[in-house]
XYZ file of C-alpha atoms in Angstrom:
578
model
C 0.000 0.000 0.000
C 1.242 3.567 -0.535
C 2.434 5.944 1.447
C -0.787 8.317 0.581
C -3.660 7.714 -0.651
C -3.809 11.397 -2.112
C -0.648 11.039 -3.638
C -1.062 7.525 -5.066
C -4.206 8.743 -6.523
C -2.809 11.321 -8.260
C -1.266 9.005 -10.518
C -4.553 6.988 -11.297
C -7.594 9.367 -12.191
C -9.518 7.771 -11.735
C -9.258 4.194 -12.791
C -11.350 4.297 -15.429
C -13.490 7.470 -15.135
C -15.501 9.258 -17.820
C -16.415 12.586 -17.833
C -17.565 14.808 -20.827
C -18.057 18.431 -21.233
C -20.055 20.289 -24.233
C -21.194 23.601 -24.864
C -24.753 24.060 -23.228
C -27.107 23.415 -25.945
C -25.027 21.207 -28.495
C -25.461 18.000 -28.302
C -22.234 15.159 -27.854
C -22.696 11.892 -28.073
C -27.244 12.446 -27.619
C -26.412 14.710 -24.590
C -26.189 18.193 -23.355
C -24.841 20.929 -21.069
C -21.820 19.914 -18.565
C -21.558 16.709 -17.282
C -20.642 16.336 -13.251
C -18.505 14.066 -11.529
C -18.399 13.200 -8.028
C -16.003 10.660 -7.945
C -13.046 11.922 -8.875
C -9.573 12.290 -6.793
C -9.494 16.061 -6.957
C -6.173 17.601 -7.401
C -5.749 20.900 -6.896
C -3.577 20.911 -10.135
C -6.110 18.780 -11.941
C -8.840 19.633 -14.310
C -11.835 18.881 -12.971
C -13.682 17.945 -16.477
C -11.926 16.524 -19.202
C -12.346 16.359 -23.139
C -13.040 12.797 -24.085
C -11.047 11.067 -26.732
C -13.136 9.384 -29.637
C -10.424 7.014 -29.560
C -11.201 5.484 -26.486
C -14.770 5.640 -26.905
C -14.811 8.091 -24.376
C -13.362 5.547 -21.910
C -10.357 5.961 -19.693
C -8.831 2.559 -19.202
C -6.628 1.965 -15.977
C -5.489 -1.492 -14.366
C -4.213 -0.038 -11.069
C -7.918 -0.708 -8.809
C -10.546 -1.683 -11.716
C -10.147 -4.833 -14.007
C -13.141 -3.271 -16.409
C -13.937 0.774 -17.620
C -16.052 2.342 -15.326
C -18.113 4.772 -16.865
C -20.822 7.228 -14.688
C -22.309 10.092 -16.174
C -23.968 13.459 -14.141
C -25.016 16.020 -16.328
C -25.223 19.684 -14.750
C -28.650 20.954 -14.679
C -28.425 23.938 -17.808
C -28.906 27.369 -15.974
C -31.688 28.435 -17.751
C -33.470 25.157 -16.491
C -32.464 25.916 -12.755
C -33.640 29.415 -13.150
C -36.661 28.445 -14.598
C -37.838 25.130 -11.881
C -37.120 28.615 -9.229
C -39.110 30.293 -10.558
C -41.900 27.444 -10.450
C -41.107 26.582 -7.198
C -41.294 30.492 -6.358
C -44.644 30.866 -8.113
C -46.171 26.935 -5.831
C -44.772 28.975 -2.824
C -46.694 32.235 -3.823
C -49.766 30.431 -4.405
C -49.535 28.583 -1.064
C -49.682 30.741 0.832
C -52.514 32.383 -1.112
C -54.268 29.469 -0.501
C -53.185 29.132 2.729
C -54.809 32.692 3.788
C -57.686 31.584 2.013
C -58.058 28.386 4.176
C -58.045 30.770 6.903
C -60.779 32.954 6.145
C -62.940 29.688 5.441
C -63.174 30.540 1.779
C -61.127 27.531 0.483
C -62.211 23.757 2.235
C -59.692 22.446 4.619
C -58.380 19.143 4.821
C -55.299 19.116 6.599
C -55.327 17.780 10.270
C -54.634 20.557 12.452
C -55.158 21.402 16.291
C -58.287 22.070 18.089
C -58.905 25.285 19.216
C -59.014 24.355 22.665
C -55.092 22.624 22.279
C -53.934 25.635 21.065
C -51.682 26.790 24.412
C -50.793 23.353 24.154
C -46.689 22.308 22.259
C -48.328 22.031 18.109
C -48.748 18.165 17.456
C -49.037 19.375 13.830
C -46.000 21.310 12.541
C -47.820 23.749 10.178
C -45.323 25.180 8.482
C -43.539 21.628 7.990
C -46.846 20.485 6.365
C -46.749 23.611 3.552
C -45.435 21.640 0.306
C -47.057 18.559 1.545
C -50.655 20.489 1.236
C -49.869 22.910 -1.497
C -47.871 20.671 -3.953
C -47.453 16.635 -2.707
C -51.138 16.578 -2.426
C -51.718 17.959 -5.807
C -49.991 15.247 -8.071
C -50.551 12.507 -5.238
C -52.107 10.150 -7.952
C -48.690 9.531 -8.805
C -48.016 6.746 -6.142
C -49.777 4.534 -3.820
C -51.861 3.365 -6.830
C -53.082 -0.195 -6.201
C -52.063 -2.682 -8.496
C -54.361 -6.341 -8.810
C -51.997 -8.166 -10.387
C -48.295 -9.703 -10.055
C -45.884 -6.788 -10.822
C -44.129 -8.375 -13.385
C -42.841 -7.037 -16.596
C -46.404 -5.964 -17.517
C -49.326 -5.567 -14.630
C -52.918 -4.143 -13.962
C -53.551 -0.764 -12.154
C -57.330 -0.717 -10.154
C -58.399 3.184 -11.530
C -58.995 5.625 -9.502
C -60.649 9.663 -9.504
C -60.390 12.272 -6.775
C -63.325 14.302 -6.095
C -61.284 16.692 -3.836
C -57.890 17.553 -5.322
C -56.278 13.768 -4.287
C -57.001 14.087 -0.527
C -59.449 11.208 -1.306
C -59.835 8.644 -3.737
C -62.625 6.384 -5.300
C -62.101 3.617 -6.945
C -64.114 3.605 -10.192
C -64.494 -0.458 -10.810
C -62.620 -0.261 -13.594
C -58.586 -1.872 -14.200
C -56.278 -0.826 -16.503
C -54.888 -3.801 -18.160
C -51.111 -4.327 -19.527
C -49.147 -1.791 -18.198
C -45.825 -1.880 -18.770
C -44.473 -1.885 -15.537
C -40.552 0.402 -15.354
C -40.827 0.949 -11.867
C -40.297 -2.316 -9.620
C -37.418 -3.640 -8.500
C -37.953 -6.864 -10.500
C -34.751 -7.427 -12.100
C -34.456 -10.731 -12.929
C -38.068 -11.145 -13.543
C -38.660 -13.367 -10.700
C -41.580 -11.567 -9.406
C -44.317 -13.529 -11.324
C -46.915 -16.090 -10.122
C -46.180 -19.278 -12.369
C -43.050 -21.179 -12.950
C -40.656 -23.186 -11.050
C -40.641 -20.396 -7.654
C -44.503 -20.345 -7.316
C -44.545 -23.995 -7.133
C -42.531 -24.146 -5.128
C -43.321 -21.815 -2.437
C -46.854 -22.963 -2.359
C -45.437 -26.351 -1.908
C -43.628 -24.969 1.119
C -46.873 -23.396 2.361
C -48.776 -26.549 2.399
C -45.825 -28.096 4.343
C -44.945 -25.277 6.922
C -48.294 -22.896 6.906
C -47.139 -19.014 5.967
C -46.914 -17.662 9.273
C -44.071 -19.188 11.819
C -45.871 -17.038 14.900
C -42.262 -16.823 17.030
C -38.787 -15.611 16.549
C -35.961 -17.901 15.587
C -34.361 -18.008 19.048
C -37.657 -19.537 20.397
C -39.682 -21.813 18.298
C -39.708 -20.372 14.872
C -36.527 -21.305 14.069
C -36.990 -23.734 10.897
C -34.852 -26.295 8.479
C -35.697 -23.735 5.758
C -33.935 -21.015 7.473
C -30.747 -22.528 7.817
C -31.125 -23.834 4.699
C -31.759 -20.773 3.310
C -28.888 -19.420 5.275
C -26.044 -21.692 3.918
C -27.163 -20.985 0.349
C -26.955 -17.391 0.872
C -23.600 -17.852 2.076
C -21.858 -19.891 -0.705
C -23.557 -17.350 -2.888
C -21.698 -14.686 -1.115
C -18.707 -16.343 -0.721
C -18.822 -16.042 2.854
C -18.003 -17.829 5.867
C -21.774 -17.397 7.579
C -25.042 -15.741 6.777
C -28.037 -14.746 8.600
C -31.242 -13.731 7.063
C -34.107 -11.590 8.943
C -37.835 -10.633 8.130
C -37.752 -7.214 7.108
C -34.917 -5.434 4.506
C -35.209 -1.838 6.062
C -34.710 -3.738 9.749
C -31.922 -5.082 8.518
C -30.122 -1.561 8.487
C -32.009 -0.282 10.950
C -31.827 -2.688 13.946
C -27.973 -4.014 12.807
C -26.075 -0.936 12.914
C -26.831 0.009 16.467
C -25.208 -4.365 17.788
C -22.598 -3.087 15.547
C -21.463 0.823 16.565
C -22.077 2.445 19.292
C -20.916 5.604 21.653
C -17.376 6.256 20.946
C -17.079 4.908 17.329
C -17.339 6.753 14.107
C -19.793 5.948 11.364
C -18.378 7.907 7.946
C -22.127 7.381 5.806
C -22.300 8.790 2.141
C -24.850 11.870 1.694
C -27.255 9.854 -0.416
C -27.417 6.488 1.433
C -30.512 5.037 2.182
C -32.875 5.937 4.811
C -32.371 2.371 6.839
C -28.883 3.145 6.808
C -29.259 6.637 8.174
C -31.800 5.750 10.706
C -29.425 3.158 11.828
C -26.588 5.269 12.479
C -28.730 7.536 14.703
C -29.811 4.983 16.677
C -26.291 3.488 17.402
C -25.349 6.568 19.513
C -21.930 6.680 17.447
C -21.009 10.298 16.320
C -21.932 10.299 12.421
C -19.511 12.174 9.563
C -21.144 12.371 6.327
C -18.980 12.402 3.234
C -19.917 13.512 -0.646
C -20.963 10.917 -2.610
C -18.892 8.537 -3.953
C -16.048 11.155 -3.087
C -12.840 9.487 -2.160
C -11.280 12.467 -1.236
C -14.024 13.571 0.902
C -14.113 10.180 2.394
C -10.295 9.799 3.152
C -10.180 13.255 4.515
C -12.756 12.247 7.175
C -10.302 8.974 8.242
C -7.638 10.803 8.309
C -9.085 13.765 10.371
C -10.363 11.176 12.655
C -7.025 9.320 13.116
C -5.150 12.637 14.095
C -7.808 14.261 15.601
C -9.783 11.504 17.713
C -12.917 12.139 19.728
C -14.333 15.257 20.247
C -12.688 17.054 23.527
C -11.483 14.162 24.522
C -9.239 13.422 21.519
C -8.840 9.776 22.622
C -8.750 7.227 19.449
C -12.241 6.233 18.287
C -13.804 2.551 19.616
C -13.763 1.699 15.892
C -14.221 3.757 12.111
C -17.198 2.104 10.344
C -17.789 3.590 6.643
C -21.455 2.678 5.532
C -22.060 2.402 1.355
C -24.105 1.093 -0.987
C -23.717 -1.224 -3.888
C -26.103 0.880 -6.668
C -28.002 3.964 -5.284
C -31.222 3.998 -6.096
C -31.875 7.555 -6.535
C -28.949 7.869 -8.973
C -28.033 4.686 -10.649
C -24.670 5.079 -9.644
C -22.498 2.361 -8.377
C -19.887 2.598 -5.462
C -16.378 2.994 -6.160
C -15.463 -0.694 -4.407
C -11.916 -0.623 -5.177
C -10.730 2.675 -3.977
C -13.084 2.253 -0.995
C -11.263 -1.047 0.255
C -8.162 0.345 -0.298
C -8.957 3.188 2.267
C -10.256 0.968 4.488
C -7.384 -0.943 4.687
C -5.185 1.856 5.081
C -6.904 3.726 7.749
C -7.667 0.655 9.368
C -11.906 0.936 9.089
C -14.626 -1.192 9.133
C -16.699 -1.737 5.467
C -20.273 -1.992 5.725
C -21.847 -2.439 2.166
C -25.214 -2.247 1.562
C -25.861 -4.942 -1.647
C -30.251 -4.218 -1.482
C -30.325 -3.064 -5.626
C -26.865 -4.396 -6.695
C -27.079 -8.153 -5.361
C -28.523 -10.615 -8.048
C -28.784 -7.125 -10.824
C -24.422 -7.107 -10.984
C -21.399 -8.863 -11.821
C -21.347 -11.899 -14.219
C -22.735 -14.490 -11.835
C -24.979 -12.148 -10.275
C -23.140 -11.677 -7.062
C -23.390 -7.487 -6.921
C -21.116 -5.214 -6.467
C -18.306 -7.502 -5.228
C -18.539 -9.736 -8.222
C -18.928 -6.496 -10.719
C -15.781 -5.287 -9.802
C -13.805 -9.130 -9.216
C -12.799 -8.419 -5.611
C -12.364 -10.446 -2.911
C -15.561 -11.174 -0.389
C -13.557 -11.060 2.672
C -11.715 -7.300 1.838
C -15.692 -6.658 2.698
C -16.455 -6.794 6.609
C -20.535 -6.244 6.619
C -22.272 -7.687 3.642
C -26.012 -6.715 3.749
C -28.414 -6.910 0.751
C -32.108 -7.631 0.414
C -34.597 -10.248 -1.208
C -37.055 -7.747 -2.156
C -35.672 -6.701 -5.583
C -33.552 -9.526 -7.571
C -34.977 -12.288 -6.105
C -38.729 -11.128 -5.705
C -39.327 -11.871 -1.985
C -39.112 -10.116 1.084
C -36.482 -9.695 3.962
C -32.834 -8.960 3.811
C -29.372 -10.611 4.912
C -25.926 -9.695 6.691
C -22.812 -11.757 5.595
C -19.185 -12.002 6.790
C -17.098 -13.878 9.087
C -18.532 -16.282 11.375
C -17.777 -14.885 14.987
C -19.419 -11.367 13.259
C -23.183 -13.499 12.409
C -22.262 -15.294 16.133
C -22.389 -11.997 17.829
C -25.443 -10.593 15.680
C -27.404 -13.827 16.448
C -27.485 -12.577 20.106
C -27.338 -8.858 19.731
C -29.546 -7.766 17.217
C -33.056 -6.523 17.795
C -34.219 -7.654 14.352
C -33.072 -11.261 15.129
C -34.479 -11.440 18.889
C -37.618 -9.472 19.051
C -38.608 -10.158 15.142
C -40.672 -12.803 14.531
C -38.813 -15.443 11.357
C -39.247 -15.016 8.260
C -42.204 -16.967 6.576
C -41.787 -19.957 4.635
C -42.841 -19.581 1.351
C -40.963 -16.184 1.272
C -38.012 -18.369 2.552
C -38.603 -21.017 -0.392
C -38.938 -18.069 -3.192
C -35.477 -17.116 -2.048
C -34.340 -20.413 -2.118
C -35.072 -21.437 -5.557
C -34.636 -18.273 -7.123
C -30.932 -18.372 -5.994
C -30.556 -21.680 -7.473
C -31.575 -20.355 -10.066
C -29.388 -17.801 -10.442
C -26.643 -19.943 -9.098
C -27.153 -22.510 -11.925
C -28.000 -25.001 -9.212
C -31.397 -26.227 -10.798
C -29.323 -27.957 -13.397
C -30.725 -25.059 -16.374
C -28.971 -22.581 -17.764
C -32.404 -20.019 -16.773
C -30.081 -17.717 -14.051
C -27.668 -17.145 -16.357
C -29.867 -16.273 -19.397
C -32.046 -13.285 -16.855
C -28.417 -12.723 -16.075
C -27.329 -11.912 -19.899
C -30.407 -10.019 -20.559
C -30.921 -7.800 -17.766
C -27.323 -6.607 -18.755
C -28.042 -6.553 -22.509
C -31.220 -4.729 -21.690
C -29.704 -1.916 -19.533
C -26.962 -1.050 -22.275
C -29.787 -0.899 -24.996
C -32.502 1.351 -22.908
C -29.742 3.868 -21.803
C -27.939 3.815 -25.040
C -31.689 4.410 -26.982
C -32.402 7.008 -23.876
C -29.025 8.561 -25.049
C -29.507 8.794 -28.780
C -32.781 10.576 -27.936
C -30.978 13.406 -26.383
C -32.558 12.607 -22.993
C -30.214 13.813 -19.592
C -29.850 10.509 -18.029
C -28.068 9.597 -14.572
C -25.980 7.052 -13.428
C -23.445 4.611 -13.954
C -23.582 2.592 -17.907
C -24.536 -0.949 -16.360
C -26.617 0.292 -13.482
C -30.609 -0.859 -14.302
C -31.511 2.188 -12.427
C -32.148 4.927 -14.984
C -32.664 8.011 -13.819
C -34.492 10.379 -16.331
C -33.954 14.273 -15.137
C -37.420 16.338 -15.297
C -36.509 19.229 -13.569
C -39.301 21.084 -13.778
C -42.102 20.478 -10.822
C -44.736 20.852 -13.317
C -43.112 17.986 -14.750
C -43.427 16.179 -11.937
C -47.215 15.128 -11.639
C -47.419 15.981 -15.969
C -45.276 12.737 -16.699
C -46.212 10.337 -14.485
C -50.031 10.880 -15.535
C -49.232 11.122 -19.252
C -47.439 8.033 -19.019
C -49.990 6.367 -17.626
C -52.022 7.090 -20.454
C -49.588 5.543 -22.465
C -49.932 2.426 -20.283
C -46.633 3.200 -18.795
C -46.326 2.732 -15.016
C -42.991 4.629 -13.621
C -42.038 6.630 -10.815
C -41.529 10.301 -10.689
C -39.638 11.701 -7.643
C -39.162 15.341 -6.727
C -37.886 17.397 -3.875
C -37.311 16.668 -0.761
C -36.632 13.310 -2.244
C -34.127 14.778 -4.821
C -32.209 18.047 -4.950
C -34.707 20.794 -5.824
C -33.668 21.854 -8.989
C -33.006 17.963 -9.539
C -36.456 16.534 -10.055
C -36.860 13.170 -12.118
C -38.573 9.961 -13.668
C -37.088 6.752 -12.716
C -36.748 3.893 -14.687
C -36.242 0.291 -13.408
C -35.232 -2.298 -16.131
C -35.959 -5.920 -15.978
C -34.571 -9.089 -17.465
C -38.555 -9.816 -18.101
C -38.517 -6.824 -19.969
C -38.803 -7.063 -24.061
C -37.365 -5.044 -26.562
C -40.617 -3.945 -27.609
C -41.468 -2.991 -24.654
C -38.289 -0.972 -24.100
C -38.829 0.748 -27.528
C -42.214 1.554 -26.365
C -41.056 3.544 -23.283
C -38.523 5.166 -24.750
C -40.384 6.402 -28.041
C -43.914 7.366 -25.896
C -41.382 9.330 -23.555
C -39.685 11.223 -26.352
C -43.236 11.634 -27.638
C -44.075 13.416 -24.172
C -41.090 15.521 -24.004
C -41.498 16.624 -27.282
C -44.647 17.969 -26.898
C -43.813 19.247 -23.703
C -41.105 21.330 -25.803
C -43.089 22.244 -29.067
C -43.763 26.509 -29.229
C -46.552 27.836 -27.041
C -49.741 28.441 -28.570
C -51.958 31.703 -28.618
C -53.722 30.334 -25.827
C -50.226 28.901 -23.902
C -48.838 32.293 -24.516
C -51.229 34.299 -23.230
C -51.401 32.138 -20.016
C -47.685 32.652 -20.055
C -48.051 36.348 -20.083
C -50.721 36.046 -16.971
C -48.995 34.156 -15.357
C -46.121 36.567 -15.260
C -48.125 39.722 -14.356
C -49.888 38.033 -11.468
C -46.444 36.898 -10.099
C -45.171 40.680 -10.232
C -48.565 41.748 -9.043
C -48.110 39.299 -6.400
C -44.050 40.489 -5.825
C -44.998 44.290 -5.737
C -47.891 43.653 -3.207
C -45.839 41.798 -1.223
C -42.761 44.441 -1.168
C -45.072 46.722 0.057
C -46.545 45.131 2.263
C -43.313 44.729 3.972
C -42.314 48.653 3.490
C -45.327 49.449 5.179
């Protein structure tokens, strides 16, 4: 290992990195604007963006930490976007609180819960201002999500339809289902999620022999021969020494963390990890540094702060340095930098927790996530969670790693004593869908949802690409993150789709960065081409017409729009002069 990390790094940039930089506007390779990195070992003497080389394919090859290119792609929100989505978000926040004085005066109903009048000396249960984009903006495009589905969210499902009579603060259900929808936003990567086929049978098999519910927690009576079966398997898949699988994937995070840090120790979490992750470093007590994501020189600056400087006042060493990432982040598509984060870890002597939940079974040539994407070794890897909710279409999640580290969890984790086990046929689904994958079953099945998951990620972000969308994320990451921007957008897209017959998810702020809103695409190995062609032609078709010249009537809204917000600005300024 190197003296420095900094200076060893200086050498590498970064291993395989790919950044690209165009004049806003013109379109390179189907995209525009400037494209943002996050990952890079900043040098003060380096150039943060770089010219790509149409030699390389605008690929940097390295063999110093990655045996294969790896290629992520940010672009930077144009400015004339960012000032626009202000000025939307300035014109929602005008309104509000229009609407918000008119709620007061009883002109406009009122459906948010709020206090009694006879509470009101009382500390506010309801945090009114807290509640303001909730009421004035989630509420408006809330037929977004929460829509119930009546069939198995495969590559296709059924919606139950819905109408609001009130603005979406109530919905009926109208008796009528929308049939075929192509389904781009469940985790379903390998297509297991499905009701027929070699899984269903078998899990109902296992409910006829075991019943669904187990009704006690594994260190009583519900402790079954399909749990440590299902507990081995895991770890051979891993490559582990021992496994242990619980109920719940968000308890997992959540309830682990806190056996495994505690006061005196240091968690070092990236910005954008999951909620479970962040919820579980809270409730460990430990003190909690937060690094940029996927930064490596944020993230060795923090060890090496905390090796000189130790605990606060005290400055005695900390207990231990535990550095919490993911595999693939969800609300990016990016994937961790593995290889430069083991090599930190080693150096500064930390602990690696690694949080598998969308890159196990979706990664790596034999499905093994992140680990197996990058060739490293399991054991350079201290904590190795993941769930069975997305590649294997089940429910619950794992922690894998040396066998004195699963011995101590088995009697120190909340989610292992107080949680009651994990049901059988949810046990079996996991079961044979790893063999599966694992080519186990005697078929060649895992490997072929293996192939085409991969093949069908390069083909929707390369047709995303040539469409001049602004995409996120890393090139084999089957999260796809479409940027929006505008909150108009927002509730516009995901309806619009959905007349298309297009179920996806639109997220928005607080979720995202403000200015940062987006559609997110999940892609399956169920998935056809047609049906990739589909969504990627009906959303061009969308954006299109989203872009296409105002009309008479468009521009004159346009126009009213704008004198009512500087009719509302000049009331306002002087109303605060007076």
């Amino acid at each position: 290992m190197p003296p420095s990390m900094t200076e060893s790094s200086a050498n590498k940039l970064v291993n395989g990195d790919v950044c690209h930089r165009t004049a806003n506007g013109k379109k390179s390779s189907g995209r525009n604007g400037f494209v943002k990195n996050h990952c890079l070992f900043q040098q003060p003497q380096q150039k943060k963006y770089r010219r790509p080389s149409e030699k390389n394919n605008h690929v940097v090859r390295s063999t110093s930490l990655y045996n294969r290119p790896f290629v992520e792609q940010f672009e930077e929100t144009p400015l004339l976007v960012a000032v626009l989505t202000y000025v939307g978000y300035g014109i929602l926040t005008i309104f509000g609180y229009l609407r918000d004085f008119l709620r007061n005066w009883g002109v406009e109903n009122c459906h948010v819960a709020r206090e009694r009048d006879e509470q009101k000396d009382f500390v506010p249960l309801y945090q009114d201002f807290e509640n303001f984009y909730t009421r004035n903006l989630y509420m408006r495009i809330r037929d977004n999500w929460n829509r119930p589905i009546c069939s198995v969210p495969g590559a296709k499902m059924d919606l139950v339809e819905r109408t609001s009579k009130d603005y979406n603060w109530t919905f009926e259900h109208t008796g009528k289902v929308v049939k075929d929808v192509i389904n781009m936003g469940s985790y379903n990567y390998l297509g297991f999620a499905e009701n027929t086929g070699r899984c269903a049978d078998n899990a109902t098999g296992s409910t006829h022999k075991y019943g669904v519910g187990v009704g006690s927690t594994r260190s009583e009576m519900g402790n079954l021969d399909i749990h440590e079966e299902l507990e081995q398997l895991v770890a051979r898949f891993l490559g582990v020494e021992s496994s242990m699988a619980f109920g719940m994937g968000f308890a997992t995070n959540s309830m682990n963390i806190p056996a495994l840090a505690g006061k005196g120790c240091l968690i070092l979490s990236d910005e954008l990890n999951h909620a479970s992750l962040a919820l579980g470093a809270r409730l460990s007590g430990a003190t909690i540094r937060v690094f940029k994501h996927n930064n490596m020189v944020s993230l060795e600056k923090l060890l090496r702060d905390a090796i000189v400087h130790g605990q606060p006042r005290t400055h005695r060493p900390w207990k231990k340095m535990l550095i919490l990432v993911e595999g693939i982040y969800s609300m990016e598509g990016s994937i961790v930098r593995l290889p430069e984060v083991i090599a930190l870890k080693k150096h500064y002597k930390a602990y690696l927790y690694l949080d598998e939940a969308h890159s196990i079974g979706a990664l790596g040539p034999r499905g093994g996530g992140v680990v197996d994407y990058f060739g490293l070794d399991p054991k350079d890897v201290d904590i190795m969670m993941g769930t069975f909710t997305k590649s294997f279409g089940a429910a619950g999640g794992y922690i894998g790693g040396k066998r004195e580290l699963i011995d101590y969890l088995r009697s120190h984790s909340h989610s292992s004593i107080y949680a009651t086990a994990m049901s059988p046929p949810v046990s079996q689904q996991i079961i044979t869908s790893m063999k599966i994958i694992m080519g186990e079953d005697n078929t060649t099945l895992g490997a072929e949802r293996l192939k085409q998951l991969s093949e069908n990620t390069t083909y929707f972000r390369r047709k995303l690409r040539e469409m001049g969308f602004i995409i996120y994320g890393n090139n084999d990451s089957p999260v796809v993150p479409m940027m929006l921007y505008m909150p108009a957008k927002i509730g516009a897209f995901g309806r619009e789709m959905l007349k298309r017959n297009i179920g996806t998810v639109v997220v928005g702020f607080p979720a995202t960065p403000i200015i940062e809103s987006r559609a997110r695409f999940c892609v399956s190995a169920a998935h056809t081409r047609d049906m990739l062609d589909t969504v990627s032609h009906r959303s061009e078709t969308l954006q299109s017409s989203q872009r296409t010249p105002p009309s008479l009537h468009g521009a004159i809204s346009i126009w009213l729009s704008l004198v009512l917000f500087q009719t509302c600005s000049l009331v306002f300024s002087v109303c605060l002069i007076q």
